[in-house]
């Protein structure tokens, strides 16, 4: 339970933040489908989290015990916080959750509330710009110092896919988040400055080794499935 001196809005609920959020939302005409309250047994004076389960993704409302501070994270599956911020009141949080459950665009929800910030990655996925956003992120990180990445970006068949870069390896996906098809070839480093190209399900030793970025990219493009079009939004679910 929360201190009702710090959180007077919870006085009608005997300090119960879950019951309070339900009541406040209901008074605004917002129905919350599922609400649960969690806290850490090892930190009895630590924050309390109210978790609201919605079809679009779970909402975490964190209340500090030693001060009146409310943080909210509205999470999209696999992407984490699509919207986050520090609210002044639980009324503010309830209204944001109402917009979230109604399916309003992220930019619209954040635009109505100065305390909320929208994730650029989540906005890009929602607006169908996941591939463009991923390329922008990877190219900015490389700062023009990786010719292989630039050559892949300048290849139309690959630019429409979502790139993931790790340990000098580029993988390509049709979807911006799991589940991934894992049916597209990847490019990774090999000895003597060469490149290894092949399917993700194959042992690395079975990949084809080539000398140039152009050869590697040509092999990836050649291996693209006939139905491999523009990157699409993932259909998986998560928390």
PDB file of C-alpha atoms in Angstrom:
ATOM      1  CA  UNK A   1       0.000   0.000   0.000  1.00  0.00           C
ATOM      2  CA  UNK A   2       1.088   3.560  -0.661  1.00  0.00           C
ATOM      3  CA  UNK A   3       1.315   6.401   1.839  1.00  0.00           C
ATOM      4  CA  UNK A   4      -1.864   8.430   1.307  1.00  0.00           C
ATOM      5  CA  UNK A   5      -0.098  11.546   2.553  1.00  0.00           C
ATOM      6  CA  UNK A   6       2.290  11.251  -0.404  1.00  0.00           C
ATOM      7  CA  UNK A   7      -0.460   9.975  -2.689  1.00  0.00           C
ATOM      8  CA  UNK A   8      -3.697  11.660  -1.526  1.00  0.00           C
ATOM      9  CA  UNK A   9      -5.440  10.574  -4.737  1.00  0.00           C
ATOM     10  CA  UNK A  10      -5.310   7.027  -3.323  1.00  0.00           C
ATOM     11  CA  UNK A  11      -7.069   7.921  -0.060  1.00  0.00           C
ATOM     12  CA  UNK A  12     -10.428   6.489  -1.251  1.00  0.00           C
ATOM     13  CA  UNK A  13      -8.616   3.212  -1.976  1.00  0.00           C
ATOM     14  CA  UNK A  14      -6.763   2.905   1.356  1.00  0.00           C
ATOM     15  CA  UNK A  15      -3.510   3.435  -0.535  1.00  0.00           C
ATOM     16  CA  UNK A  16      -4.033   0.542  -2.961  1.00  0.00           C
ATOM     17  CA  UNK A  17      -2.526   1.771  -6.289  1.00  0.00           C
ATOM     18  CA  UNK A  18      -4.179  -0.937  -8.367  1.00  0.00           C
ATOM     19  CA  UNK A  19      -7.642  -0.197  -7.036  1.00  0.00           C
ATOM     20  CA  UNK A  20      -6.935   3.515  -7.308  1.00  0.00           C
ATOM     21  CA  UNK A  21      -5.903   3.333 -10.955  1.00  0.00           C
ATOM     22  CA  UNK A  22      -8.978   1.243 -11.752  1.00  0.00           C
ATOM     23  CA  UNK A  23     -11.244   3.757 -10.021  1.00  0.00           C
ATOM     24  CA  UNK A  24      -9.604   6.787 -11.602  1.00  0.00           C
ATOM     25  CA  UNK A  25      -9.759   5.218 -15.048  1.00  0.00           C
ATOM     26  CA  UNK A  26     -13.409   4.226 -14.596  1.00  0.00           C
ATOM     27  CA  UNK A  27     -14.333   7.771 -13.592  1.00  0.00           C
ATOM     28  CA  UNK A  28     -12.876   8.912 -16.937  1.00  0.00           C
ATOM     29  CA  UNK A  29     -14.833   6.248 -18.834  1.00  0.00           C
ATOM     30  CA  UNK A  30     -11.798   4.023 -19.337  1.00  0.00           C
ATOM     31  CA  UNK A  31     -12.058   0.288 -18.697  1.00  0.00           C
ATOM     32  CA  UNK A  32      -8.835  -1.460 -17.750  1.00  0.00           C
ATOM     33  CA  UNK A  33      -9.037  -5.156 -18.581  1.00  0.00           C
ATOM     34  CA  UNK A  34      -6.390  -6.508 -16.224  1.00  0.00           C
ATOM     35  CA  UNK A  35      -4.465  -4.821 -13.400  1.00  0.00           C
ATOM     36  CA  UNK A  36      -1.978  -6.328 -10.946  1.00  0.00           C
ATOM     37  CA  UNK A  37       0.335  -4.786  -8.365  1.00  0.00           C
ATOM     38  CA  UNK A  38       3.901  -6.004  -7.851  1.00  0.00           C
ATOM     39  CA  UNK A  39       6.746  -5.084  -5.519  1.00  0.00           C
ATOM     40  CA  UNK A  40      10.053  -6.619  -4.501  1.00  0.00           C
ATOM     41  CA  UNK A  41       9.978  -8.620  -1.239  1.00  0.00           C
ATOM     42  CA  UNK A  42      13.688  -7.883  -0.864  1.00  0.00           C
ATOM     43  CA  UNK A  43      13.065  -4.133  -1.073  1.00  0.00           C
ATOM     44  CA  UNK A  44       9.995  -3.430   1.074  1.00  0.00           C
ATOM     45  CA  UNK A  45      10.594   0.306   0.851  1.00  0.00           C
ATOM     46  CA  UNK A  46      11.225   0.221  -2.887  1.00  0.00           C
ATOM     47  CA  UNK A  47       8.868   1.225  -5.669  1.00  0.00           C
ATOM     48  CA  UNK A  48       5.531  -0.417  -6.391  1.00  0.00           C
ATOM     49  CA  UNK A  49       4.574  -1.298  -9.967  1.00  0.00           C
ATOM     50  CA  UNK A  50       1.056  -1.474 -11.327  1.00  0.00           C
ATOM     51  CA  UNK A  51       0.946  -3.628 -14.472  1.00  0.00           C
ATOM     52  CA  UNK A  52      -1.933  -3.062 -16.860  1.00  0.00           C
ATOM     53  CA  UNK A  53      -2.348  -5.755 -19.504  1.00  0.00           C
ATOM     54  CA  UNK A  54      -3.699  -4.475 -22.810  1.00  0.00           C
ATOM     55  CA  UNK A  55      -3.958  -6.016 -26.265  1.00  0.00           C
ATOM     56  CA  UNK A  56      -1.480  -3.510 -27.631  1.00  0.00           C
ATOM     57  CA  UNK A  57       1.096  -4.226 -24.930  1.00  0.00           C
ATOM     58  CA  UNK A  58       1.591  -4.093 -21.175  1.00  0.00           C
ATOM     59  CA  UNK A  59       1.734  -0.795 -19.303  1.00  0.00           C
ATOM     60  CA  UNK A  60       3.994  -0.465 -16.248  1.00  0.00           C
ATOM     61  CA  UNK A  61       3.179   2.314 -13.791  1.00  0.00           C
ATOM     62  CA  UNK A  62       5.910   2.701 -11.160  1.00  0.00           C
ATOM     63  CA  UNK A  63       5.191   4.609  -7.931  1.00  0.00           C
ATOM     64  CA  UNK A  64       7.990   5.539  -5.527  1.00  0.00           C
ATOM     65  CA  UNK A  65       7.273   4.958  -1.822  1.00  0.00           C
ATOM     66  CA  UNK A  66       9.383   7.758  -0.361  1.00  0.00           C
ATOM     67  CA  UNK A  67       8.094  10.549  -2.597  1.00  0.00           C
ATOM     68  CA  UNK A  68       5.250  11.322  -4.989  1.00  0.00           C
ATOM     69  CA  UNK A  69       6.742  10.174  -8.271  1.00  0.00           C
ATOM     70  CA  UNK A  70       4.911   8.282 -11.011  1.00  0.00           C
ATOM     71  CA  UNK A  71       6.693   6.795 -14.005  1.00  0.00           C
ATOM     72  CA  UNK A  72       4.877   5.108 -16.866  1.00  0.00           C
ATOM     73  CA  UNK A  73       6.111   2.795 -19.614  1.00  0.00           C
ATOM     74  CA  UNK A  74       3.753   1.679 -22.376  1.00  0.00           C
ATOM     75  CA  UNK A  75       5.398  -1.336 -23.955  1.00  0.00           C
ATOM     76  CA  UNK A  76       5.062  -2.794 -27.434  1.00  0.00           C
ATOM     77  CA  UNK A  77       5.815  -6.509 -27.902  1.00  0.00           C
ATOM     78  CA  UNK A  78       9.543  -7.137 -28.446  1.00  0.00           C
ATOM     79  CA  UNK A  79      10.332  -3.417 -28.662  1.00  0.00           C
ATOM     80  CA  UNK A  80      10.054  -2.403 -25.017  1.00  0.00           C
ATOM     81  CA  UNK A  81       8.873   1.069 -24.051  1.00  0.00           C
ATOM     82  CA  UNK A  82       7.066   2.654 -26.994  1.00  0.00           C
ATOM     83  CA  UNK A  83       6.092   5.553 -24.731  1.00  0.00           C
ATOM     84  CA  UNK A  84       7.654   6.539 -21.434  1.00  0.00           C
ATOM     85  CA  UNK A  85       7.675   9.445 -19.032  1.00  0.00           C
ATOM     86  CA  UNK A  86       7.055  10.820 -15.577  1.00  0.00           C
ATOM     87  CA  UNK A  87       3.456  11.829 -14.898  1.00  0.00           C
ATOM     88  CA  UNK A  88       2.167  14.337 -12.392  1.00  0.00           C
ATOM     89  CA  UNK A  89      -0.988  12.385 -11.531  1.00  0.00           C
ATOM     90  CA  UNK A  90      -2.583   8.984 -11.960  1.00  0.00           C
ATOM     91  CA  UNK A  91      -5.316  10.760 -13.923  1.00  0.00           C
ATOM     92  CA  UNK A  92      -2.679  11.623 -16.519  1.00  0.00           C
ATOM     93  CA  UNK A  93      -1.595   7.990 -16.641  1.00  0.00           C
ATOM     94  CA  UNK A  94      -5.158   6.687 -16.947  1.00  0.00           C
ATOM     95  CA  UNK A  95      -5.880   9.005 -19.869  1.00  0.00           C
ATOM     96  CA  UNK A  96      -2.706   7.918 -21.656  1.00  0.00           C
ATOM     97  CA  UNK A  97      -3.627   4.257 -21.136  1.00  0.00           C
ATOM     98  CA  UNK A  98      -7.077   4.983 -22.552  1.00  0.00           C
ATOM     99  CA  UNK A  99      -5.516   6.378 -25.732  1.00  0.00           C
ATOM    100  CA  UNK A 100      -3.121   3.416 -25.842  1.00  0.00           C
ATOM    101  CA  UNK A 101      -5.908   0.850 -25.540  1.00  0.00           C
ATOM    102  CA  UNK A 102      -7.953   2.684 -28.160  1.00  0.00           C
ATOM    103  CA  UNK A 103      -5.074   2.315 -30.606  1.00  0.00           C
ATOM    104  CA  UNK A 104      -4.213   5.968 -31.122  1.00  0.00           C
ATOM    105  CA  UNK A 105      -0.898   6.570 -32.942  1.00  0.00           C
ATOM    106  CA  UNK A 106       2.138   6.904 -30.699  1.00  0.00           C
ATOM    107  CA  UNK A 107       2.962  10.378 -31.965  1.00  0.00           C
ATOM    108  CA  UNK A 108      -0.589  11.505 -31.231  1.00  0.00           C
ATOM    109  CA  UNK A 109      -0.540  10.114 -27.683  1.00  0.00           C
ATOM    110  CA  UNK A 110       2.810  11.764 -26.949  1.00  0.00           C
ATOM    111  CA  UNK A 111       1.776  14.965 -28.696  1.00  0.00           C
ATOM    112  CA  UNK A 112      -1.110  15.395 -26.274  1.00  0.00           C
ATOM    113  CA  UNK A 113       1.152  15.085 -23.223  1.00  0.00           C
ATOM    114  CA  UNK A 114       4.420  16.915 -22.652  1.00  0.00           C
ATOM    115  CA  UNK A 115       5.430  14.335 -20.058  1.00  0.00           C
ATOM    116  CA  UNK A 116       5.441  11.434 -22.530  1.00  0.00           C
ATOM    117  CA  UNK A 117       8.202  10.598 -25.019  1.00  0.00           C
ATOM    118  CA  UNK A 118       7.684   8.235 -27.950  1.00  0.00           C
ATOM    119  CA  UNK A 119      10.375   5.744 -28.980  1.00  0.00           C
ATOM    120  CA  UNK A 120      11.650   6.593 -32.488  1.00  0.00           C
ATOM    121  CA  UNK A 121      12.035   2.882 -33.240  1.00  0.00           C
ATOM    122  CA  UNK A 122       8.466   2.106 -32.181  1.00  0.00           C
ATOM    123  CA  UNK A 123       7.117   5.058 -34.171  1.00  0.00           C
ATOM    124  CA  UNK A 124       9.048   3.901 -37.243  1.00  0.00           C
ATOM    125  CA  UNK A 125       7.604   0.402 -36.926  1.00  0.00           C
ATOM    126  CA  UNK A 126       4.084   1.724 -36.434  1.00  0.00           C
ATOM    127  CA  UNK A 127       4.400   3.968 -39.479  1.00  0.00           C
ATOM    128  CA  UNK A 128       5.860   1.238 -41.688  1.00  0.00           C
ATOM    129  CA  UNK A 129       9.375   2.758 -41.709  1.00  0.00           C
ATOM    130  CA  UNK A 130      11.127   0.006 -39.767  1.00  0.00           C
ATOM    131  CA  UNK A 131      13.660  -0.795 -42.490  1.00  0.00           C
ATOM    132  CA  UNK A 132      14.528   2.849 -43.138  1.00  0.00           C
ATOM    133  CA  UNK A 133      14.953   3.498 -39.415  1.00  0.00           C
ATOM    134  CA  UNK A 134      17.171   0.430 -38.911  1.00  0.00           C
ATOM    135  CA  UNK A 135      19.423   1.450 -41.800  1.00  0.00           C
ATOM    136  CA  UNK A 136      19.698   4.986 -40.414  1.00  0.00           C
ATOM    137  CA  UNK A 137      20.723   3.644 -36.990  1.00  0.00           C
ATOM    138  CA  UNK A 138      23.314   1.205 -38.321  1.00  0.00           C
ATOM    139  CA  UNK A 139      24.810   3.704 -40.771  1.00  0.00           C
ATOM    140  CA  UNK A 140      25.042   6.380 -38.096  1.00  0.00           C
ATOM    141  CA  UNK A 141      26.826   3.928 -35.794  1.00  0.00           C
ATOM    142  CA  UNK A 142      29.299   3.020 -38.543  1.00  0.00           C
ATOM    143  CA  UNK A 143      29.871   6.715 -39.335  1.00  0.00           C
ATOM    144  CA  UNK A 144      30.688   5.919 -42.953  1.00  0.00           C
ATOM    145  CA  UNK A 145      33.640   3.752 -41.945  1.00  0.00           C
ATOM    146  CA  UNK A 146      32.255   0.426 -43.148  1.00  0.00           C
ATOM    147  CA  UNK A 147      32.092   0.160 -46.964  1.00  0.00           C
ATOM    148  CA  UNK A 148      30.260  -3.184 -46.786  1.00  0.00           C
ATOM    149  CA  UNK A 149      27.338  -1.583 -44.936  1.00  0.00           C
ATOM    150  CA  UNK A 150      27.199   1.330 -47.369  1.00  0.00           C
ATOM    151  CA  UNK A 151      27.262  -0.991 -50.368  1.00  0.00           C
ATOM    152  CA  UNK A 152      24.461  -3.096 -48.874  1.00  0.00           C
ATOM    153  CA  UNK A 153      22.463   0.073 -48.222  1.00  0.00           C
ATOM    154  CA  UNK A 154      22.903   1.129 -51.836  1.00  0.00           C
ATOM    155  CA  UNK A 155      21.503  -2.205 -53.045  1.00  0.00           C
ATOM    156  CA  UNK A 156      17.715  -1.774 -53.517  1.00  0.00           C
ATOM    157  CA  UNK A 157      16.925  -5.431 -52.827  1.00  0.00           C
ATOM    158  CA  UNK A 158      18.632  -5.210 -49.431  1.00  0.00           C
ATOM    159  CA  UNK A 159      17.647  -1.677 -48.459  1.00  0.00           C
ATOM    160  CA  UNK A 160      13.997  -2.732 -48.266  1.00  0.00           C
ATOM    161  CA  UNK A 161      14.942  -5.327 -45.604  1.00  0.00           C
ATOM    162  CA  UNK A 162      15.770  -4.712 -41.925  1.00  0.00           C
ATOM    163  CA  UNK A 163      19.509  -4.961 -41.181  1.00  0.00           C
ATOM    164  CA  UNK A 164      20.971  -6.114 -37.874  1.00  0.00           C
ATOM    165  CA  UNK A 165      24.680  -5.624 -37.232  1.00  0.00           C
ATOM    166  CA  UNK A 166      26.702  -7.422 -34.567  1.00  0.00           C
ATOM    167  CA  UNK A 167      30.383  -8.373 -34.316  1.00  0.00           C
ATOM    168  CA  UNK A 168      31.080  -7.341 -37.880  1.00  0.00           C
ATOM    169  CA  UNK A 169      28.219  -9.434 -39.238  1.00  0.00           C
ATOM    170  CA  UNK A 170      25.166  -8.194 -41.130  1.00  0.00           C
ATOM    171  CA  UNK A 171      21.947 -10.179 -41.037  1.00  0.00           C
ATOM    172  CA  UNK A 172      18.837  -9.242 -42.976  1.00  0.00           C
ATOM    173  CA  UNK A 173      15.227  -9.756 -41.930  1.00  0.00           C
ATOM    174  CA  UNK A 174      11.818  -9.139 -43.421  1.00  0.00           C
ATOM    175  CA  UNK A 175      10.343  -8.196 -40.047  1.00  0.00           C
ATOM    176  CA  UNK A 176      11.676  -5.562 -37.618  1.00  0.00           C
ATOM    177  CA  UNK A 177      11.132  -7.808 -34.581  1.00  0.00           C
ATOM    178  CA  UNK A 178      10.657 -11.534 -33.847  1.00  0.00           C
ATOM    179  CA  UNK A 179       9.498 -13.925 -35.082  1.00  0.00           C
ATOM    180  CA  UNK A 180      12.167 -13.877 -37.782  1.00  0.00           C
ATOM    181  CA  UNK A 181      12.022 -16.160 -40.813  1.00  0.00           C
ATOM    182  CA  UNK A 182      15.791 -16.912 -40.756  1.00  0.00           C
ATOM    183  CA  UNK A 183      15.639 -17.749 -44.458  1.00  0.00           C
ATOM    184  CA  UNK A 184      17.822 -14.896 -45.721  1.00  0.00           C
ATOM    185  CA  UNK A 185      21.578 -15.056 -46.090  1.00  0.00           C
ATOM    186  CA  UNK A 186      23.978 -13.067 -43.941  1.00  0.00           C
ATOM    187  CA  UNK A 187      27.474 -11.627 -44.382  1.00  0.00           C
ATOM    188  CA  UNK A 188      30.208 -12.044 -41.791  1.00  0.00           C
ATOM    189  CA  UNK A 189      33.967 -11.586 -41.488  1.00  0.00           C
ATOM    190  CA  UNK A 190      36.457 -14.241 -42.591  1.00  0.00           C
ATOM    191  CA  UNK A 191      40.231 -14.543 -42.455  1.00  0.00           C
ATOM    192  CA  UNK A 192      42.544 -12.248 -44.424  1.00  0.00           C
ATOM    193  CA  UNK A 193      39.898  -9.540 -44.847  1.00  0.00           C
ATOM    194  CA  UNK A 194      37.546 -11.845 -46.748  1.00  0.00           C
ATOM    195  CA  UNK A 195      33.806 -12.274 -46.130  1.00  0.00           C
ATOM    196  CA  UNK A 196      31.665 -15.307 -45.358  1.00  0.00           C
ATOM    197  CA  UNK A 197      28.198 -15.519 -46.893  1.00  0.00           C
ATOM    198  CA  UNK A 198      25.480 -18.066 -46.222  1.00  0.00           C
ATOM    199  CA  UNK A 199      22.269 -19.060 -44.524  1.00  0.00           C
ATOM    200  CA  UNK A 200      21.910 -18.560 -40.786  1.00  0.00           C
ATOM    201  CA  UNK A 201      20.979 -22.208 -40.230  1.00  0.00           C
ATOM    202  CA  UNK A 202      24.203 -23.520 -41.739  1.00  0.00           C
ATOM    203  CA  UNK A 203      27.459 -24.070 -39.813  1.00  0.00           C
ATOM    204  CA  UNK A 204      29.772 -21.139 -40.340  1.00  0.00           C
ATOM    205  CA  UNK A 205      32.379 -23.410 -41.921  1.00  0.00           C
ATOM    206  CA  UNK A 206      29.978 -24.163 -44.785  1.00  0.00           C
ATOM    207  CA  UNK A 207      29.550 -20.532 -45.783  1.00  0.00           C
ATOM    208  CA  UNK A 208      30.995 -19.318 -49.058  1.00  0.00           C
ATOM    209  CA  UNK A 209      34.092 -17.156 -48.655  1.00  0.00           C
ATOM    210  CA  UNK A 210      34.535 -14.244 -51.058  1.00  0.00           C
ATOM    211  CA  UNK A 211      37.083 -11.464 -51.353  1.00  0.00           C
ATOM    212  CA  UNK A 212      34.943  -8.372 -51.891  1.00  0.00           C
ATOM    213  CA  UNK A 213      31.810  -6.701 -50.573  1.00  0.00           C
ATOM    214  CA  UNK A 214      30.342  -6.649 -54.080  1.00  0.00           C
ATOM    215  CA  UNK A 215      30.671 -10.433 -54.370  1.00  0.00           C
ATOM    216  CA  UNK A 216      29.134 -10.964 -50.936  1.00  0.00           C
ATOM    217  CA  UNK A 217      26.172  -8.727 -51.654  1.00  0.00           C
ATOM    218  CA  UNK A 218      25.589 -10.347 -55.035  1.00  0.00           C
ATOM    219  CA  UNK A 219      25.378 -13.765 -53.364  1.00  0.00           C
ATOM    220  CA  UNK A 220      22.888 -12.508 -50.761  1.00  0.00           C
ATOM    221  CA  UNK A 221      20.703 -10.921 -53.419  1.00  0.00           C
ATOM    222  CA  UNK A 222      20.856 -14.038 -55.582  1.00  0.00           C
ATOM    223  CA  UNK A 223      19.683 -16.154 -52.645  1.00  0.00           C
ATOM    224  CA  UNK A 224      16.675 -13.969 -51.777  1.00  0.00           C
ATOM    225  CA  UNK A 225      13.396 -15.944 -51.953  1.00  0.00           C
ATOM    226  CA  UNK A 226      11.111 -14.983 -54.862  1.00  0.00           C
ATOM    227  CA  UNK A 227       8.487 -13.623 -52.451  1.00  0.00           C
ATOM    228  CA  UNK A 228      10.963 -11.492 -50.484  1.00  0.00           C
ATOM    229  CA  UNK A 229       9.409  -8.048 -50.598  1.00  0.00           C
ATOM    230  CA  UNK A 230       9.524  -5.047 -48.348  1.00  0.00           C
ATOM    231  CA  UNK A 231      10.006  -5.515 -44.620  1.00  0.00           C
ATOM    232  CA  UNK A 232       6.703  -6.073 -42.834  1.00  0.00           C
ATOM    233  CA  UNK A 233       5.620  -5.601 -39.248  1.00  0.00           C
ATOM    234  CA  UNK A 234       6.164  -8.584 -36.976  1.00  0.00           C
ATOM    235  CA  UNK A 235       3.102 -10.522 -35.885  1.00  0.00           C
ATOM    236  CA  UNK A 236       4.551 -12.046 -32.711  1.00  0.00           C
ATOM    237  CA  UNK A 237       3.454 -11.121 -29.216  1.00  0.00           C
ATOM    238  CA  UNK A 238       5.445 -10.471 -26.116  1.00  0.00           C
ATOM    239  CA  UNK A 239       5.714  -8.280 -23.035  1.00  0.00           C
TER     240      UNK A 239
END
